[in-house]
Short mmCIF file of C-alpha atoms in Angstrom, two decimals:
data_model
loop_
_atom_site.label_atom_id
_atom_site.label_comp_id
_atom_site.label_asym_id
_atom_site.label_seq_id
_atom_site.Cartn_x
_atom_site.Cartn_y
_atom_site.Cartn_z
CA MET A 3 -133.30 -50.92 -85.71
CA ALA A 4 -133.18 -53.72 -88.32
CA GLY A 5 -129.70 -54.71 -87.12
CA SER A 6 -130.77 -54.69 -83.57
CA TYR A 7 -133.76 -56.95 -84.39
CA TRP A 8 -131.49 -59.44 -86.25
CA TYR A 9 -128.94 -59.49 -83.35
CA ASN A 10 -131.53 -59.83 -80.62
CA GLU A 11 -134.09 -62.06 -82.21
CA VAL A 12 -133.11 -63.87 -85.46
CA VAL A 13 -129.53 -64.67 -84.68
CA PRO A 14 -130.31 -66.11 -81.21
CA PHE A 15 -133.26 -68.14 -82.55
CA THR A 16 -131.29 -69.67 -85.39
CA ALA A 17 -128.13 -70.23 -83.15
CA MET A 18 -130.28 -72.14 -80.42
CA ILE A 19 -131.78 -74.44 -83.05
CA ALA A 20 -128.54 -75.22 -84.68
CA ILE A 21 -126.83 -75.88 -81.22
CA GLU A 22 -129.68 -78.34 -80.32
CA CYS A 23 -129.08 -80.19 -83.65
CA THR A 24 -125.27 -80.40 -82.79
CA ASN A 25 -125.82 -81.56 -79.26
CA VAL A 26 -128.08 -84.35 -80.32
CA GLY A 27 -125.58 -85.19 -83.00
CA VAL A 28 -122.97 -85.54 -80.33
CA ASN A 29 -125.22 -87.99 -78.40
CA VAL A 30 -125.85 -90.05 -81.48
CA LEU A 31 -122.19 -90.19 -82.42
CA PHE A 32 -121.26 -91.17 -78.88
CA LYS A 33 -123.68 -93.88 -78.81
CA ALA A 34 -122.24 -95.20 -82.07
CA ALA A 35 -118.61 -94.86 -80.84
CA THR A 36 -119.10 -96.64 -77.56
CA GLU A 37 -120.35 -99.56 -79.45
CA LYS A 38 -116.94 -99.57 -81.19
CA GLY A 39 -115.20 -99.81 -77.70
CA LEU A 40 -114.64 -96.17 -76.94
CA SER A 41 -114.11 -95.45 -73.26
CA TYR A 42 -116.28 -92.74 -72.12
CA TYR A 43 -113.76 -91.55 -69.51
CA ALA A 44 -111.27 -91.01 -72.26
CA PHE A 45 -113.87 -89.31 -74.45
CA ILE A 46 -114.74 -86.85 -71.74
CA PHE A 47 -111.22 -85.78 -71.17
CA TYR A 48 -110.35 -85.56 -74.86
CA SER A 49 -113.57 -83.35 -75.54
CA PHE A 50 -112.40 -80.85 -72.76
CA ALA A 51 -108.96 -80.81 -74.17
CA ILE A 52 -109.90 -80.35 -77.82
CA SER A 53 -112.33 -77.58 -76.72
CA THR A 54 -109.58 -75.90 -74.74
CA LEU A 55 -107.20 -75.99 -77.72
CA PHE A 56 -109.96 -74.84 -80.05
CA LEU A 57 -110.74 -71.80 -77.79
CA LEU A 58 -107.04 -71.13 -77.18
CA LEU A 59 -106.20 -70.18 -80.67
CA PRO A 60 -108.23 -66.78 -80.78
CA LEU A 61 -107.84 -66.14 -77.10
CA PRO A 62 -105.00 -63.48 -77.54
CA PHE A 63 -107.10 -61.50 -79.90
CA VAL A 64 -110.04 -61.68 -77.43
CA PHE A 65 -107.90 -60.30 -74.57
CA ARG A 66 -106.84 -57.43 -76.92
CA TRP A 67 -110.50 -56.60 -77.78
CA SER A 68 -111.68 -57.05 -74.21
CA ARG A 69 -110.01 -54.15 -72.49
CA GLY A 70 -111.30 -52.73 -69.28
CA LEU A 71 -112.27 -56.06 -67.71
CA PRO A 72 -112.29 -56.27 -63.96
CA PRO A 73 -109.14 -57.80 -62.39
CA TRP A 74 -109.13 -61.43 -61.44
CA ASN A 75 -109.32 -62.57 -57.83
CA MET A 76 -109.34 -65.83 -55.81
CA SER A 77 -113.26 -65.78 -55.76
CA LEU A 78 -113.32 -65.68 -59.51
CA ILE A 79 -110.90 -68.46 -59.95
CA ILE A 80 -112.72 -70.71 -57.33
CA ARG A 81 -115.91 -70.13 -59.33
CA PHE A 82 -114.18 -71.17 -62.69
CA PHE A 83 -112.77 -74.31 -60.78
CA LEU A 84 -116.43 -75.09 -59.49
CA LEU A 85 -117.74 -74.68 -63.05
CA GLY A 86 -115.24 -77.33 -64.16
CA VAL A 87 -116.11 -79.70 -61.33
CA ILE A 88 -120.01 -79.41 -62.02
CA GLY A 89 -119.41 -79.71 -65.72
CA LEU A 90 -117.29 -82.86 -65.29
CA ALA A 91 -119.81 -84.46 -62.86
CA ALA A 92 -122.61 -83.65 -65.28
CA GLN A 93 -120.73 -85.25 -68.14
CA LEU A 94 -119.74 -88.41 -66.22
CA CYS A 95 -123.40 -89.01 -65.32
CA GLY A 96 -124.77 -87.85 -68.62
CA TYR A 97 -122.52 -90.06 -70.89
CA ARG A 98 -122.80 -93.10 -68.68
CA GLY A 99 -126.66 -92.71 -68.69
CA LEU A 100 -126.58 -92.29 -72.46
CA LYS A 101 -124.41 -95.46 -72.84
CA TYR A 102 -127.28 -97.47 -70.96
CA THR A 103 -130.24 -95.73 -72.78
CA SER A 104 -130.65 -93.72 -75.96
CA PRO A 105 -130.29 -90.14 -77.30
CA THR A 106 -134.05 -90.05 -77.54
CA LEU A 107 -134.48 -90.65 -73.73
CA ALA A 108 -131.63 -88.04 -73.03
CA SER A 109 -133.42 -85.48 -75.10
CA ALA A 110 -136.79 -86.16 -73.45
CA LEU A 111 -135.38 -85.96 -69.89
CA SER A 112 -133.60 -82.66 -70.70
CA ASN A 113 -136.99 -80.93 -70.47
CA LEU A 114 -136.56 -81.32 -66.62
CA ILE A 115 -133.96 -78.45 -66.61
CA PRO A 116 -136.56 -75.69 -66.14
CA ALA A 117 -138.40 -77.66 -63.43
CA PHE A 118 -135.09 -78.42 -61.45
CA THR A 119 -134.05 -74.70 -61.80
CA PHE A 120 -137.39 -73.47 -60.26
CA ILE A 121 -137.12 -75.97 -57.39
CA LEU A 122 -133.60 -75.07 -56.62
CA ALA A 123 -134.43 -71.38 -56.81
CA ILE A 124 -137.04 -72.03 -54.06
CA LEU A 125 -134.52 -73.99 -51.97
CA PHE A 126 -131.87 -71.27 -52.20
CA ARG A 127 -134.41 -68.49 -51.80
CA MET A 128 -133.76 -67.00 -55.04
CA GLU A 129 -137.42 -66.99 -56.05
CA LYS A 130 -140.49 -66.07 -54.03
CA VAL A 131 -143.41 -68.32 -53.82
CA ALA A 132 -146.86 -66.71 -53.87
CA LEU A 133 -149.37 -69.59 -53.84
CA ARG A 134 -152.20 -67.21 -54.61
CA SER A 135 -150.43 -66.19 -57.89
CA SER A 136 -151.40 -68.04 -60.95
CA SER A 137 -147.94 -67.82 -62.35
CA THR A 138 -146.49 -69.58 -59.20
CA ARG A 139 -149.17 -72.29 -59.25
CA ALA A 140 -148.33 -72.90 -62.99
CA LYS A 141 -144.61 -73.21 -62.17
CA ILE A 142 -145.27 -75.65 -59.18
CA LEU A 143 -147.72 -77.73 -61.27
CA GLY A 144 -145.45 -77.70 -64.34
CA SER A 145 -142.54 -78.83 -62.22
CA MET A 146 -144.57 -81.77 -60.78
CA VAL A 147 -145.92 -82.75 -64.13
CA SER A 148 -142.31 -82.66 -65.65
CA ILE A 149 -140.98 -84.97 -62.89
CA SER A 150 -143.91 -87.27 -63.45
CA GLY A 151 -143.30 -87.49 -67.08
CA ALA A 152 -139.57 -88.21 -66.43
CA LEU A 153 -140.57 -91.20 -64.21
CA VAL A 154 -142.80 -92.45 -67.04
CA VAL A 155 -139.90 -92.27 -69.58
CA VAL A 156 -137.47 -93.95 -67.17
CA LEU A 157 -139.69 -96.64 -65.58
CA TYR A 158 -141.88 -97.55 -68.54
CA LYS A 159 -140.39 -98.44 -71.94
CA GLY A 160 -143.52 -99.97 -73.46
CA PRO A 161 -144.08 -101.48 -76.88
CA THR A 162 -142.14 -100.47 -79.96
CA ILE A 163 -144.09 -98.18 -82.11
CA LEU A 164 -141.45 -97.47 -84.80
CA SER A 165 -138.40 -99.48 -85.92
CA ASN A 166 -136.29 -99.75 -89.01
CA SER A 167 -134.94 -103.06 -88.13
CA SER A 168 -136.11 -106.45 -89.24
CA PRO A 169 -138.80 -108.04 -86.85
CA GLN A 170 -137.21 -109.97 -83.99
CA PRO A 171 -138.81 -113.03 -82.55
CA SER A 172 -138.75 -111.47 -79.01
CA PRO A 173 -141.74 -109.64 -77.84
CA THR A 174 -141.92 -105.85 -78.14
CA VAL A 175 -143.69 -105.15 -74.98
CA ASP A 176 -142.10 -103.42 -71.90
CA PHE A 177 -139.31 -105.41 -70.12
CA PRO A 178 -139.90 -106.87 -66.80
CA MET A 179 -138.35 -104.77 -64.03
CA GLY A 180 -136.03 -107.60 -63.04
CA SER A 181 -134.46 -107.92 -66.50
CA THR A 182 -130.93 -106.77 -67.17
CA SER A 183 -131.99 -104.55 -70.07
CA GLN A 184 -134.73 -102.73 -68.08
CA SER A 185 -132.37 -102.34 -65.05
CA ASN A 186 -129.85 -100.71 -67.28
CA TRP A 187 -132.49 -98.52 -68.71
CA VAL A 188 -133.59 -97.38 -65.13
CA LEU A 189 -129.98 -96.93 -64.04
CA GLY A 190 -129.21 -94.82 -67.25
CA GLY A 191 -132.29 -92.81 -66.88
CA SER A 192 -131.36 -91.99 -63.19
CA LEU A 193 -127.92 -90.90 -64.24
CA LEU A 194 -129.44 -88.69 -66.77
CA LEU A 195 -131.66 -87.24 -64.10
CA ILE A 196 -128.63 -86.39 -62.03
CA GLU A 197 -126.97 -84.65 -65.02
CA TYR A 198 -130.13 -82.55 -65.54
CA LEU A 199 -130.09 -81.67 -61.87
CA LEU A 200 -126.49 -80.43 -62.13
CA LEU A 201 -127.03 -78.37 -65.29
CA PRO A 202 -129.23 -75.76 -63.50
CA ILE A 203 -126.54 -75.55 -60.73
CA TRP A 204 -124.03 -74.93 -63.51
CA TYR A 205 -126.09 -72.15 -65.04
CA ILE A 206 -126.43 -70.50 -61.68
CA VAL A 207 -122.58 -70.44 -60.98
CA GLN A 208 -122.03 -69.44 -64.66
CA THR A 209 -124.31 -66.37 -64.32
CA SER A 210 -122.59 -65.30 -61.17
CA VAL A 211 -119.22 -65.55 -62.98
CA MET A 212 -120.61 -63.33 -65.91
CA LYS A 213 -121.85 -60.81 -63.32
CA LYS A 214 -118.29 -60.50 -61.89
CA TYR A 215 -116.41 -61.05 -65.29
CA PRO A 216 -118.67 -60.12 -68.38
CA ALA A 217 -116.60 -61.86 -71.05
CA GLU A 218 -118.41 -64.90 -72.53
CA PHE A 219 -115.37 -66.21 -74.48
CA ILE A 220 -112.89 -66.06 -71.62
CA ALA A 221 -115.27 -67.47 -69.12
CA VAL A 222 -115.97 -70.46 -71.48
CA PHE A 223 -112.33 -70.84 -71.99
CA MET A 224 -111.52 -70.95 -68.30
CA TYR A 225 -114.29 -73.45 -67.75
CA ASN A 226 -112.98 -75.82 -70.33
CA LEU A 227 -109.37 -75.37 -69.08
CA SER A 228 -110.66 -76.16 -65.59
CA GLY A 229 -112.51 -79.11 -66.96
CA THR A 230 -109.39 -80.39 -68.73
CA LEU A 231 -107.18 -80.05 -65.57
CA ILE A 232 -109.77 -81.77 -63.40
CA SER A 233 -110.75 -84.51 -65.80
CA ALA A 234 -107.19 -85.70 -66.57
CA PRO A 235 -106.36 -87.22 -63.14
CA VAL A 236 -110.16 -88.28 -62.38
CA CYS A 237 -110.59 -89.97 -65.76
CA LEU A 238 -107.23 -91.57 -65.70
CA LEU A 239 -108.01 -92.99 -62.25
CA LEU A 240 -111.32 -94.31 -63.22
CA GLU A 241 -110.07 -95.79 -66.42
CA SER A 242 -106.56 -97.17 -65.74
CA ASN A 243 -106.42 -99.35 -68.81
CA LEU A 244 -104.34 -97.22 -71.12
CA SER A 245 -105.23 -99.25 -74.21
CA THR A 246 -108.75 -97.83 -74.01
CA TRP A 247 -107.34 -94.35 -74.44
CA LYS A 248 -106.20 -94.98 -77.96
CA ILE A 249 -108.27 -93.15 -80.55
CA ASN A 250 -108.65 -95.17 -83.78
CA PRO A 251 -109.06 -93.34 -87.07
CA ASP A 252 -112.69 -94.27 -87.36
CA ILE A 253 -116.10 -93.05 -85.76
CA THR A 254 -114.34 -92.82 -82.32
CA LEU A 255 -111.95 -90.02 -83.88
CA ILE A 256 -114.79 -88.27 -85.48
CA THR A 257 -116.79 -88.33 -82.28
CA VAL A 258 -114.18 -86.92 -80.11
CA ILE A 259 -113.24 -84.08 -82.47
CA TYR A 260 -116.94 -83.28 -83.09
CA SER A 261 -117.70 -83.20 -79.39
CA GLY A 262 -114.63 -81.03 -78.58
CA PHE A 263 -115.38 -78.54 -81.26
CA PHE A 264 -119.29 -78.28 -81.28
CA CYS A 265 -120.57 -79.60 -77.94
CA THR A 266 -118.00 -78.73 -75.17
CA GLY A 267 -116.72 -75.64 -77.00
CA LEU A 268 -119.19 -74.06 -79.52
CA SER A 269 -122.29 -75.12 -77.78
CA CYS A 270 -121.11 -73.94 -74.31
CA LEU A 271 -120.04 -70.61 -75.93
CA VAL A 272 -123.46 -70.11 -77.66
CA HIS A 273 -125.31 -70.98 -74.61
CA THR A 274 -123.43 -68.52 -72.44
CA TRP A 275 -123.96 -65.78 -75.06
CA GLY A 276 -127.66 -66.61 -75.14
CA LEU A 277 -127.76 -66.79 -71.21
CA HIS A 278 -126.18 -63.25 -71.14
CA LEU A 279 -128.40 -61.85 -73.94
CA LYS A 280 -131.87 -63.46 -73.41
CA GLY A 281 -131.79 -65.31 -70.15
CA PRO A 282 -131.95 -69.09 -69.24
CA VAL A 283 -135.62 -69.36 -69.92
CA TYR A 284 -135.18 -68.45 -73.64
CA VAL A 285 -132.18 -70.97 -73.88
CA SER A 286 -134.13 -73.75 -72.26
CA ILE A 287 -137.29 -73.24 -74.40
CA PHE A 288 -135.64 -74.96 -77.31
CA LYS A 289 -135.23 -78.25 -75.42
CA PRO A 290 -138.38 -79.97 -76.56
CA LEU A 291 -137.10 -79.76 -80.27
CA SER A 292 -134.33 -81.98 -79.31
CA ILE A 293 -136.72 -84.85 -78.77
CA VAL A 294 -137.74 -84.86 -82.41
CA ILE A 295 -134.17 -84.47 -83.61
CA ALA A 296 -132.99 -87.21 -81.45
CA ALA A 297 -135.72 -89.64 -82.31
CA ALA A 298 -135.16 -88.99 -86.10
CA MET A 299 -131.30 -89.35 -85.78
CA SER A 300 -131.33 -92.51 -83.71
CA PHE A 301 -133.92 -94.02 -85.95
CA ILE A 302 -131.94 -93.29 -89.12
CA PHE A 303 -128.31 -93.64 -87.95
CA LEU A 304 -128.46 -96.10 -85.06
CA GLY A 305 -131.47 -98.10 -86.03
CA GLU A 306 -132.98 -97.66 -82.51
CA ALA A 307 -136.63 -98.26 -82.00
CA LEU A 308 -139.00 -95.68 -80.74
CA HIS A 309 -140.89 -96.87 -77.76
CA PHE A 310 -144.46 -96.01 -76.69
CA GLY A 311 -143.25 -95.10 -73.11
CA THR A 312 -140.80 -92.59 -74.44
CA VAL A 313 -143.47 -90.84 -76.55
CA VAL A 314 -145.96 -90.70 -73.69
CA GLY A 315 -143.40 -89.54 -71.12
CA ALA A 316 -141.97 -86.94 -73.56
CA LEU A 317 -145.59 -85.59 -74.09
CA ILE A 318 -146.22 -85.22 -70.39
CA LEU A 319 -142.76 -83.68 -69.86
CA SER A 320 -143.48 -81.06 -72.65
CA CYS A 321 -146.69 -80.12 -70.99
CA GLY A 322 -145.08 -79.53 -67.64
CA PHE A 323 -142.17 -77.76 -69.37
CA TYR A 324 -144.50 -75.24 -71.09
CA ALA A 325 -146.38 -74.79 -67.88
CA VAL A 326 -143.25 -73.67 -66.21
CA ILE A 327 -142.41 -71.32 -69.11
CA TRP A 328 -145.97 -69.86 -69.10
CA GLY A 329 -145.59 -69.16 -65.39
CA LYS A 330 -142.33 -67.53 -65.89
CA ALA A 331 -143.45 -65.36 -68.77
CA LYS A 332 -146.68 -64.32 -66.88
CA GLU A 333 -144.54 -63.37 -63.90
CA GLU A 334 -142.20 -61.29 -66.05
CA GLU A 335 -145.14 -59.57 -67.72
CA LEU A 336 -146.78 -58.63 -64.30
CA SER A 337 -143.51 -57.46 -63.04
CA GLU A 338 -142.87 -55.09 -66.13
CA GLU A 339 -146.62 -53.72 -65.75
CA LEU A 340 -146.19 -53.01 -62.09
CA ASP A 341 -142.66 -51.68 -62.52
CA ILE A 342 -141.56 -53.62 -59.59
CA ARG A 343 -138.33 -55.14 -60.99
CA PRO A 344 -137.41 -53.42 -64.37
CA ARG A 345 -134.94 -55.13 -66.49
CA THR A 346 -133.84 -55.61 -70.05
CA SER A 347 -134.74 -58.54 -72.21
CA GLY A 348 -131.46 -60.20 -71.52
CA ASP A 349 -132.06 -60.42 -67.69
CA SER A 350 -133.51 -63.31 -65.84
CA PRO A 351 -135.10 -62.74 -62.54
CA LEU A 352 -134.09 -66.19 -61.27
CA LEU A 353 -130.40 -65.77 -61.90
CA LYS A 354 -130.11 -62.04 -61.62
CA ASN A 355 -131.12 -62.17 -57.92
CA PHE A 356 -128.54 -64.84 -57.33
CA SER A 357 -125.74 -62.84 -59.08
CA GLU A 358 -126.55 -59.60 -57.15
CA ASN A 359 -126.32 -61.52 -53.96
CA ALA A 360 -123.28 -63.44 -54.90
#
């Protein structure tokens, strides 16, 4: 019983917190590396390639241990390819958006993932809407609040409330909308919004893959392999200057290795395992923690200021996020009480329905 508790509760909790720290660390390192001239197209390809090599080493042992898996078919291969396309598109939008903004903004906007997941579930008829139900109303209201908070973060920067740099003569109030800095901030925030719209789609496809081929390590390896094969021609086409593909032995080399090992590889593996064990709601509930981590890291290592608009928008986002989580938990509790849709703690009604229909 004690071993089961550690595996199902303590280990996932610890792993999710650690992964949030590593993901924010990747964003901070990437921001520092781009200031050194790192091409983010080359960065994305190298991250996929290093992650693929990292996962390739233990792969023969995994195949030996994972006997009795279902045979591969064209449908499964297409889903792996689709995962690679979605993952590459999300990274292209996310890292370009991060280049224009900050890790703190990226972490704040990541709280939109549950709201976007709920909206997509309604559009694809994976979740029923009962307006008389308090859980449904909470999820709808939470989604609207989350999107409102995201708009505040993106469109309003506000005065600087925390900075470790020396005072500058320029004013610290919000930038006029016509300025280049504010335009980049809005463009970057919009690209981050697209990334966090693509991630729920990635979760849905990933869960359908796990339903057909329940082997987390192999699924993550195939995703990274697909991402490597797809990103090579795409990134080379978008970044034709070969000199920018050179990795210097400085912060750029550290960033590429760190991203390939921790973010594209280990983080994806842990999230897939957590998705299989506890469901997407549990995985996403740790997102608000990344705001605090990102703000602290950006302030300490990048010297970036913390703006009033980011704090207000993050608070609004968090309120909407937890409203969605509360509605989801209430719905699951009601389902268990009525014995309408029994399931284990690792199942998710949102993605389970999709997987069974896929």
